[in-house]
């Protein structure tokens, strides 16, 4: 995320692409999503640790995107900026990519037609998981992505290069990226190690007996980074053991200096598979059923950032989601999604004096209803109500065991595209 | 979740089970990182005993943070519930490892933060052990004495403020000696060649009891007192309040009170802003004759 003083730069870059001498098939588009959120977690307090407001009942600009694209028969370029108020005024880049392309031996060329071959470099979505790689934010019925996507590829975008090949029914993408997505908790958009992540995704689509079927499979292999520590000097501390406020000799402890520790790389990988089926229901509209699952090792960078060097073992994670979206006439959409994520399959915890295996499981049930409307040609809008019921282990029950915390979230969203 | 409750939750986000996400910052006692329950500690229902409560101190000052408490419970315990009697809630803390010295018992420990609103006087710390079936044992108690933070003396000048800034009390006595963090005692020994004063003569001066939040090392007490335990010099006193370091705060509201024995004789209130940290001498808050 960039500070607001870079706002002019972020605005200028998309507009540069629209200069009439630069190319043809130009497009300037945008998306505005404004939310009112109401959360069970909300409290009119400041967090004692971070100083951030604990109030979660608020209006916010969740996403405001400005995107400029230019497509030639042999190349394309995209610059997209993001503006939001999620954590104060935020300005940042999203999709920034330049690519060369070959449309194949076609007689006529259309900028919307996928090229047969394409080589691009810049900041683009990681080709892993349908929600991360392909689904547009404006297209998704639910307010946010499944937790698994937020854990493995927080922010969706990363810097690198990619090659893709597209047929009518098949799309193959191979990418090399830094391995630090833009919302990563450790080193967003920078890269602390020389190793790069290799990602590959194959997606296919077909139609069988009136049913539209799409499926994808993706994998990622790379190396994460465990930061070393700086050397320290000798010092001493006073611990007021008897709480009398008086320094006594026995309460002073010498803390010897320690040498620094080297940084280390660790292996990480993940596999993902997704399937969607769409069928037209008479008098209602299209019914879309979807399912996706992923298995990963040391890949979490957003929810429980993986550090196997610190843990002393790999952090294996598994996630999945499934649900449906049903059109009701031309105006309404209704949908439900179940999403589960287990960030640490081998987690242990001290319970009753014994170290026991303690599965940490985040389940999310999301129901959403949307009204589609159009203000004018090319300006589709959507009003959305999204209720997200979270079942997680962030609280404690009476026996001190991990228990569900009351943190359900209601989101009312107004969305416009242009 | 019951259907009616689920429907109510859908409409109003009302609570429908699950642990309370409340931080409990309104409680007299807080245990950072522990689970809050807005209720009394559970009544005994056949659960394990708390066998030992180790209070490192019996005296606490409102605003004091990080006071350790530890102890042991019977081996069947999973967690302890700890809170002050009469408080608006209590806290759940998982127990730790087996005690190395006492067989069949487990250790537990917590750190307590005390609110500035903690009423002075005796308060009772209640600790209850709970087993896997959530059965509670009998209440173990520890007695604490909450000081009101206002010492007594012939003359006491007190400063309190409301944010975690480094604010200092500066009192200039009629002889022109300023008591503050740089000179915490107004007593001046006789010059060379003069007969020495008695060994306890230092108590004749006004003494600053604490430099709270000094150097932005936050202690949370946010109270300083200049105390004369013996009759102070008569004349005109001037009280300054200095925002020495904002420590990231934008402002600090302060109150200065002057007491003689138990009687309040003067009071002043004001606000310091971060920009006031430029003025090392502070702002003149109060003047009085004694």
GROMACS .gro file of C-alpha atoms in nm, chain A residues 347-356 358 393-403, chain B residues 31-37 48 50 69-82 90-98 105-111 127-132:
model
   67
  347UNK     CA    1  -0.079  -2.775   1.591
  348UNK     CA    2  -0.037  -2.863   1.954
  349UNK     CA    3  -0.142  -2.679   2.267
  350UNK     CA    4  -0.092  -2.715   2.640
  351UNK     CA    5  -0.422  -2.833   2.790
  352UNK     CA    6  -0.452  -2.954   3.146
  353UNK     CA    7  -0.075  -2.976   3.178
  354UNK     CA    8  -0.036  -3.197   2.871
  355UNK     CA    9   0.067  -3.111   2.519
  356UNK     CA   10  -0.225  -3.224   2.305
  358UNK     CA   11  -0.524  -2.897   1.898
  393UNK     CA   12  -1.102  -2.099   1.777
  394UNK     CA   13  -1.016  -1.743   1.878
  395UNK     CA   14  -1.203  -1.744   2.211
  396UNK     CA   15  -1.184  -1.966   2.520
  397UNK     CA   16  -1.453  -2.181   2.678
  398UNK     CA   17  -1.502  -2.219   3.052
  399UNK     CA   18  -1.235  -2.490   3.064
  400UNK     CA   19  -0.984  -2.269   2.884
  401UNK     CA   20  -1.000  -2.461   2.556
  402UNK     CA   21  -1.013  -2.279   2.222
  403UNK     CA   22  -1.374  -2.182   2.150
  449UNK     CA   23  -0.571  -0.995   3.240
  450UNK     CA   24  -0.424  -0.923   2.896
  451UNK     CA   25  -0.461  -1.214   2.656
  452UNK     CA   26  -0.718  -1.395   2.868
  453UNK     CA   27  -1.083  -1.463   2.785
  454UNK     CA   28  -1.335  -1.228   2.945
  455UNK     CA   29  -1.658  -1.354   3.104
  466UNK     CA   30  -1.072  -2.928   4.130
  468UNK     CA   31  -0.690  -2.417   4.371
  487UNK     CA   32  -0.001  -1.367   4.024
  488UNK     CA   33   0.068  -1.738   4.013
  489UNK     CA   34  -0.024  -2.057   4.191
  490UNK     CA   35  -0.109  -2.422   4.167
  491UNK     CA   36  -0.422  -2.627   4.102
  492UNK     CA   37  -0.511  -2.993   4.128
  493UNK     CA   38  -0.410  -3.203   3.832
  494UNK     CA   39  -0.761  -3.235   3.685
  495UNK     CA   40  -0.787  -2.862   3.623
  496UNK     CA   41  -0.789  -2.722   3.270
  497UNK     CA   42  -0.818  -2.352   3.347
  498UNK     CA   43  -0.858  -2.102   3.622
  499UNK     CA   44  -1.118  -1.829   3.644
  500UNK     CA   45  -0.972  -1.523   3.813
  508UNK     CA   46  -1.366  -1.223   3.537
  509UNK     CA   47  -1.102  -1.389   3.317
  510UNK     CA   48  -1.027  -1.743   3.198
  511UNK     CA   49  -0.660  -1.847   3.193
  512UNK     CA   50  -0.549  -2.197   3.081
  513UNK     CA   51  -0.330  -2.377   3.333
  514UNK     CA   52   0.034  -2.452   3.255
  515UNK     CA   53   0.276  -2.738   3.308
  516UNK     CA   54   0.291  -2.985   3.599
  523UNK     CA   55  -0.053  -3.036   4.067
  524UNK     CA   56  -0.031  -2.790   3.779
  525UNK     CA   57   0.109  -2.440   3.775
  526UNK     CA   58  -0.079  -2.135   3.656
  527UNK     CA   59   0.019  -1.773   3.620
  528UNK     CA   60  -0.125  -1.445   3.498
  529UNK     CA   61  -0.048  -1.076   3.491
  545UNK     CA   62  -0.956  -1.785   4.182
  546UNK     CA   63  -1.154  -2.093   4.075
  547UNK     CA   64  -1.022  -2.401   3.898
  548UNK     CA   65  -1.234  -2.565   3.627
  549UNK     CA   66  -1.193  -2.918   3.489
  550UNK     CA   67  -1.255  -3.063   3.144
   0.00000   0.00000   0.00000
